[in-house]
Amino acid sequence: MNERLLYIWLLVLVVLAAACSKGERARKMEVELEAIVNRDVRIGESRAEVEAFIDRLVIDGKKPKRNPYQEGLSRLGTGPDMPYKPETNLPKIKGYVLADFGVVDSDYRVMYNVLLHALFFFDEQDRLVESHVERAFRN
């Protein structure tokens, strides 16, 4: 009887593990967001045009929060849940706007919530220099 009970519990755990999220929604949203950004946002666009794009943006039924323009890059890349810090174009970049989708999924394999960000980097004339889409993790 104990073996049968153990077998049932093991089967339940296997089914629960298979049913738990593995971050698929986040990966799907990231691919879709990157395609839309690459299609609809061009280098050289004004910050106002990019902010209007962010305000219209919806991915898998979720709208991002548009964070206010930030001068400099000191708040980026300082932890696992912090947005990407660019490695190229640094002399040109004077600030950025973050489109933050917040928690869009979880991944039980790494025991983290999955965040989705789109970052738009601007020069002194408020023209787009670079954009970046990424998933980040937070426990």
PDB file of C-alpha atoms in Angstrom:
ATOM      1  CA  MET A   1       0.000   0.000   0.000  1.00  0.00           C
ATOM      2  CA  ASN A   2       2.832   2.437   0.804  1.00  0.00           C
ATOM      3  CA  GLU A   3       4.438   1.778  -2.581  1.00  0.00           C
ATOM      4  CA  ARG A   4       1.169   2.563  -4.307  1.00  0.00           C
ATOM      5  CA  LEU A   5       0.766   5.820  -2.359  1.00  0.00           C
ATOM      6  CA  LEU A   6       4.369   6.781  -3.160  1.00  0.00           C
ATOM      7  CA  TYR A   7       3.742   6.018  -6.840  1.00  0.00           C
ATOM      8  CA  ILE A   8       0.623   8.226  -6.838  1.00  0.00           C
ATOM      9  CA  TRP A   9       2.513  11.123  -5.203  1.00  0.00           C
ATOM     10  CA  LEU A  10       5.332  10.756  -7.687  1.00  0.00           C
ATOM     11  CA  LEU A  11       2.873  10.820 -10.567  1.00  0.00           C
ATOM     12  CA  VAL A  12       1.194  13.952  -9.139  1.00  0.00           C
ATOM     13  CA  LEU A  13       4.575  15.707  -8.852  1.00  0.00           C
ATOM     14  CA  VAL A  14       5.481  14.825 -12.435  1.00  0.00           C
ATOM     15  CA  VAL A  15       2.151  16.167 -13.704  1.00  0.00           C
ATOM     16  CA  LEU A  16       2.513  19.372 -11.669  1.00  0.00           C
ATOM     17  CA  ALA A  17       6.067  19.922 -12.902  1.00  0.00           C
ATOM     18  CA  ALA A  18       4.940  19.472 -16.499  1.00  0.00           C
ATOM     19  CA  ALA A  19       2.060  21.902 -15.984  1.00  0.00           C
ATOM     20  CA  CYS A  20       4.187  24.640 -14.385  1.00  0.00           C
ATOM     21  CA  SER A  21       5.354  27.537 -16.489  1.00  0.00           C
ATOM     22  CA  LYS A  22       8.742  27.322 -18.115  1.00  0.00           C
ATOM     23  CA  GLY A  23       8.799  30.864 -19.448  1.00  0.00           C
ATOM     24  CA  GLU A  24       7.227  30.054 -22.831  1.00  0.00           C
ATOM     25  CA  ARG A  25       4.899  33.068 -22.779  1.00  0.00           C
ATOM     26  CA  ALA A  26       7.816  35.388 -22.017  1.00  0.00           C
ATOM     27  CA  ARG A  27       9.886  33.963 -24.876  1.00  0.00           C
ATOM     28  CA  LYS A  28       6.936  34.284 -27.273  1.00  0.00           C
ATOM     29  CA  MET A  29       6.283  37.878 -26.160  1.00  0.00           C
ATOM     30  CA  GLU A  30       9.981  38.765 -26.495  1.00  0.00           C
ATOM     31  CA  VAL A  31      10.093  37.482 -30.091  1.00  0.00           C
ATOM     32  CA  GLU A  32       6.885  39.335 -30.983  1.00  0.00           C
ATOM     33  CA  LEU A  33       8.042  42.563 -29.314  1.00  0.00           C
ATOM     34  CA  GLU A  34      11.413  42.454 -31.036  1.00  0.00           C
ATOM     35  CA  ALA A  35       9.748  41.941 -34.438  1.00  0.00           C
ATOM     36  CA  ILE A  36       7.384  44.875 -33.862  1.00  0.00           C
ATOM     37  CA  VAL A  37      10.164  47.179 -32.649  1.00  0.00           C
ATOM     38  CA  ASN A  38      12.374  46.236 -35.630  1.00  0.00           C
ATOM     39  CA  ARG A  39       9.476  46.812 -38.028  1.00  0.00           C
ATOM     40  CA  ASP A  40       7.947  49.986 -36.587  1.00  0.00           C
ATOM     41  CA  VAL A  41      10.763  51.952 -34.926  1.00  0.00           C
ATOM     42  CA  ARG A  42      13.623  53.421 -36.929  1.00  0.00           C
ATOM     43  CA  ILE A  43      16.996  54.770 -35.845  1.00  0.00           C
ATOM     44  CA  GLY A  44      16.843  58.571 -35.958  1.00  0.00           C
ATOM     45  CA  GLU A  45      13.188  58.855 -34.880  1.00  0.00           C
ATOM     46  CA  SER A  46      12.396  61.496 -32.287  1.00  0.00           C
ATOM     47  CA  ARG A  47      11.804  60.644 -28.649  1.00  0.00           C
ATOM     48  CA  ALA A  48       8.196  61.885 -28.999  1.00  0.00           C
ATOM     49  CA  GLU A  49       7.594  59.416 -31.855  1.00  0.00           C
ATOM     50  CA  VAL A  50       9.085  56.526 -29.865  1.00  0.00           C
ATOM     51  CA  GLU A  51       7.073  57.434 -26.754  1.00  0.00           C
ATOM     52  CA  ALA A  52       3.878  57.513 -28.864  1.00  0.00           C
ATOM     53  CA  PHE A  53       4.811  54.057 -30.206  1.00  0.00           C
ATOM     54  CA  ILE A  54       5.245  52.751 -26.637  1.00  0.00           C
ATOM     55  CA  ASP A  55       1.876  54.224 -25.613  1.00  0.00           C
ATOM     56  CA  ARG A  56       0.137  52.318 -28.457  1.00  0.00           C
ATOM     57  CA  LEU A  57       2.038  49.084 -27.890  1.00  0.00           C
ATOM     58  CA  VAL A  58       0.224  45.896 -26.801  1.00  0.00           C
ATOM     59  CA  ILE A  59       1.868  42.451 -26.777  1.00  0.00           C
ATOM     60  CA  ASP A  60      -0.207  39.361 -25.958  1.00  0.00           C
ATOM     61  CA  GLY A  61      -2.878  41.597 -24.415  1.00  0.00           C
ATOM     62  CA  LYS A  62      -0.405  43.397 -22.119  1.00  0.00           C
ATOM     63  CA  LYS A  63       0.487  47.096 -22.310  1.00  0.00           C
ATOM     64  CA  PRO A  64       3.872  48.274 -21.054  1.00  0.00           C
ATOM     65  CA  LYS A  65       4.401  51.023 -18.523  1.00  0.00           C
ATOM     66  CA  ARG A  66       6.378  53.821 -20.157  1.00  0.00           C
ATOM     67  CA  ASN A  67       8.883  55.068 -17.625  1.00  0.00           C
ATOM     68  CA  PRO A  68       9.946  58.721 -17.852  1.00  0.00           C
ATOM     69  CA  TYR A  69      13.040  59.654 -19.822  1.00  0.00           C
ATOM     70  CA  GLN A  70      16.213  59.051 -17.806  1.00  0.00           C
ATOM     71  CA  GLU A  71      19.421  60.957 -18.470  1.00  0.00           C
ATOM     72  CA  GLY A  72      22.602  58.894 -18.416  1.00  0.00           C
ATOM     73  CA  LEU A  73      22.896  55.136 -18.032  1.00  0.00           C
ATOM     74  CA  SER A  74      23.905  54.770 -14.383  1.00  0.00           C
ATOM     75  CA  ARG A  75      20.688  52.952 -13.393  1.00  0.00           C
ATOM     76  CA  LEU A  76      21.098  50.222 -16.017  1.00  0.00           C
ATOM     77  CA  GLY A  77      22.742  46.815 -15.861  1.00  0.00           C
ATOM     78  CA  THR A  78      23.256  46.740 -12.095  1.00  0.00           C
ATOM     79  CA  GLY A  79      21.472  43.459 -11.326  1.00  0.00           C
ATOM     80  CA  PRO A  80      19.597  40.496 -12.780  1.00  0.00           C
ATOM     81  CA  ASP A  81      16.262  42.324 -12.884  1.00  0.00           C
ATOM     82  CA  MET A  82      17.725  45.603 -14.131  1.00  0.00           C
ATOM     83  CA  PRO A  83      17.470  46.521 -17.793  1.00  0.00           C
ATOM     84  CA  TYR A  84      20.296  46.042 -20.256  1.00  0.00           C
ATOM     85  CA  LYS A  85      23.109  48.577 -20.441  1.00  0.00           C
ATOM     86  CA  PRO A  86      24.321  49.125 -24.022  1.00  0.00           C
ATOM     87  CA  GLU A  87      27.852  48.226 -24.967  1.00  0.00           C
ATOM     88  CA  THR A  88      27.993  50.145 -28.245  1.00  0.00           C
ATOM     89  CA  ASN A  89      27.149  53.755 -29.134  1.00  0.00           C
ATOM     90  CA  LEU A  90      28.033  54.870 -25.586  1.00  0.00           C
ATOM     91  CA  PRO A  91      29.503  58.242 -26.644  1.00  0.00           C
ATOM     92  CA  LYS A  92      26.274  59.057 -28.539  1.00  0.00           C
ATOM     93  CA  ILE A  93      23.756  57.935 -25.887  1.00  0.00           C
ATOM     94  CA  LYS A  94      22.586  60.630 -23.482  1.00  0.00           C
ATOM     95  CA  GLY A  95      19.487  58.930 -22.036  1.00  0.00           C
ATOM     96  CA  TYR A  96      16.801  56.319 -22.472  1.00  0.00           C
ATOM     97  CA  VAL A  97      13.124  55.446 -22.163  1.00  0.00           C
ATOM     98  CA  LEU A  98      12.092  52.093 -20.732  1.00  0.00           C
ATOM     99  CA  ALA A  99       8.926  50.272 -21.789  1.00  0.00           C
ATOM    100  CA  ASP A 100       8.385  47.906 -18.867  1.00  0.00           C
ATOM    101  CA  PHE A 101       5.917  45.043 -19.236  1.00  0.00           C
ATOM    102  CA  GLY A 102       6.658  43.920 -15.679  1.00  0.00           C
ATOM    103  CA  VAL A 103       6.211  40.253 -14.806  1.00  0.00           C
ATOM    104  CA  VAL A 104       4.910  38.430 -17.887  1.00  0.00           C
ATOM    105  CA  ASP A 105       5.628  34.829 -16.880  1.00  0.00           C
ATOM    106  CA  SER A 106       7.463  32.588 -14.445  1.00  0.00           C
ATOM    107  CA  ASP A 107       9.988  29.841 -14.900  1.00  0.00           C
ATOM    108  CA  TYR A 108       9.891  27.117 -12.275  1.00  0.00           C
ATOM    109  CA  ARG A 109      13.221  25.702 -13.516  1.00  0.00           C
ATOM    110  CA  VAL A 110      15.090  28.775 -12.266  1.00  0.00           C
ATOM    111  CA  MET A 111      12.505  29.745  -9.618  1.00  0.00           C
ATOM    112  CA  TYR A 112      12.141  33.279 -10.997  1.00  0.00           C
ATOM    113  CA  ASN A 113       9.506  35.579 -12.420  1.00  0.00           C
ATOM    114  CA  VAL A 114      10.240  36.673 -15.967  1.00  0.00           C
ATOM    115  CA  LEU A 115      10.149  40.394 -16.815  1.00  0.00           C
ATOM    116  CA  LEU A 116      10.032  41.925 -20.285  1.00  0.00           C
ATOM    117  CA  HIS A 117      11.671  45.245 -21.187  1.00  0.00           C
ATOM    118  CA  ALA A 118      12.146  47.325 -24.303  1.00  0.00           C
ATOM    119  CA  LEU A 119      14.714  50.097 -24.056  1.00  0.00           C
ATOM    120  CA  PHE A 120      15.134  53.017 -26.412  1.00  0.00           C
ATOM    121  CA  PHE A 121      18.377  55.029 -26.267  1.00  0.00           C
ATOM    122  CA  PHE A 122      18.613  58.655 -27.434  1.00  0.00           C
ATOM    123  CA  ASP A 123      21.310  61.182 -28.332  1.00  0.00           C
ATOM    124  CA  GLU A 124      21.604  64.879 -27.397  1.00  0.00           C
ATOM    125  CA  GLN A 125      19.023  65.825 -30.034  1.00  0.00           C
ATOM    126  CA  ASP A 126      16.511  63.284 -28.621  1.00  0.00           C
ATOM    127  CA  ARG A 127      16.930  61.060 -31.677  1.00  0.00           C
ATOM    128  CA  LEU A 128      16.882  57.271 -31.365  1.00  0.00           C
ATOM    129  CA  VAL A 129      20.369  55.762 -31.460  1.00  0.00           C
ATOM    130  CA  GLU A 130      19.622  52.174 -30.463  1.00  0.00           C
ATOM    131  CA  SER A 131      16.846  49.933 -29.125  1.00  0.00           C
ATOM    132  CA  HIS A 132      16.979  46.687 -27.196  1.00  0.00           C
ATOM    133  CA  VAL A 133      14.380  44.072 -26.185  1.00  0.00           C
ATOM    134  CA  GLU A 134      15.115  41.644 -23.368  1.00  0.00           C
ATOM    135  CA  ARG A 135      13.793  39.295 -20.745  1.00  0.00           C
ATOM    136  CA  ALA A 136      15.067  39.726 -17.191  1.00  0.00           C
ATOM    137  CA  PHE A 137      14.531  37.619 -14.071  1.00  0.00           C
ATOM    138  CA  ARG A 138      13.432  38.451 -10.532  1.00  0.00           C
ATOM    139  CA  ASN A 139      12.676  36.144  -7.636  1.00  0.00           C
TER     140      ASN A 139
END
